[in-house]
Amino acid sequence: MAGIWSNLCSVKSNSIADAVFFLMSEWIETKGGTRISRLAIIDGASSITISDACTVSAGCKLVGRESAARGTKPVIALGKYVFLAANCTLDPSKSSGAAGDLGECTIGNYTTIGENSVVKLSFIGNRVRVGSNCHLGELCVINDCCIIEDGAVVPKRSVIAPFSRVRGVPGQDYVVEELSAAYRRVLELNSHLCKNLE
């Protein structure tokens, strides 16, 4: 967002309308309220589904290359009110198997993914907050109502139970602890707030 505002401030304009047009031209907005930055990179758009009211910020990279073997099933599927902060990457490419072999990446409703995070997993449930600079490994599952703290690394093939908080790096300070059920509504509101502030 800071990049957009600094660009906006540098516009030589005699009217607020010109400045607002400049800001809005940074985004593609659908009838369902989904906003995609023109600075996002989407590889294989026909194998990516994005539900209503999502935000894909500048510098985000979604890797959903088409594959004849997959048919019409999406490689990446985003639920409602998913918020992808600047420069995060969704890349379900598998490191083993055929070159370019893709897994699946499904992200549930009301989920936010922070800046510079890399997501290579299979599934994120509803109402999940992934912080900035996180790495979610291949084939892992993050269930509903979880918080992944800034800088956390979730190892591949991990399964994180519902209502969990994850922090740290495996082999150093990796901790998974239980969250209160009260976080369910907080995480949903967080997703709404992120969308409205962008």
CSV table of N, CA, C and O in Angstrom, one decimal, residues 20 46 89 116 121 167:
chain,number,residue,atom,x,y,z
A,20,VAL,N,-7.7,10.1,-7.7
A,20,VAL,CA,-8.5,8.9,-7.4
A,20,VAL,C,-8.5,8.0,-8.6
A,20,VAL,O,-8.4,6.8,-8.4
A,46,SER,N,-6.6,-19.7,-16.1
A,46,SER,CA,-7.7,-20.6,-16.3
A,46,SER,C,-7.8,-21.7,-15.3
A,46,SER,O,-8.8,-22.4,-15.2
A,89,THR,N,3.4,-15.3,-2.3
A,89,THR,CA,3.4,-16.3,-3.4
A,89,THR,C,2.6,-17.5,-3.1
A,89,THR,O,2.7,-18.1,-2.0
A,116,ASN,N,5.1,-11.1,1.7
A,116,ASN,CA,6.3,-11.9,1.5
A,116,ASN,C,6.2,-13.3,2.0
A,116,ASN,O,7.2,-14.0,2.1
A,121,LEU,N,1.4,-25.2,0.1
A,121,LEU,CA,0.6,-26.3,0.7
A,121,LEU,C,-0.6,-26.7,0.0
A,121,LEU,O,-0.9,-26.3,-1.1
A,167,ARG,N,4.3,-20.7,15.7
A,167,ARG,CA,5.4,-19.7,15.6
A,167,ARG,C,6.7,-20.5,15.6
A,167,ARG,O,6.8,-21.6,16.0
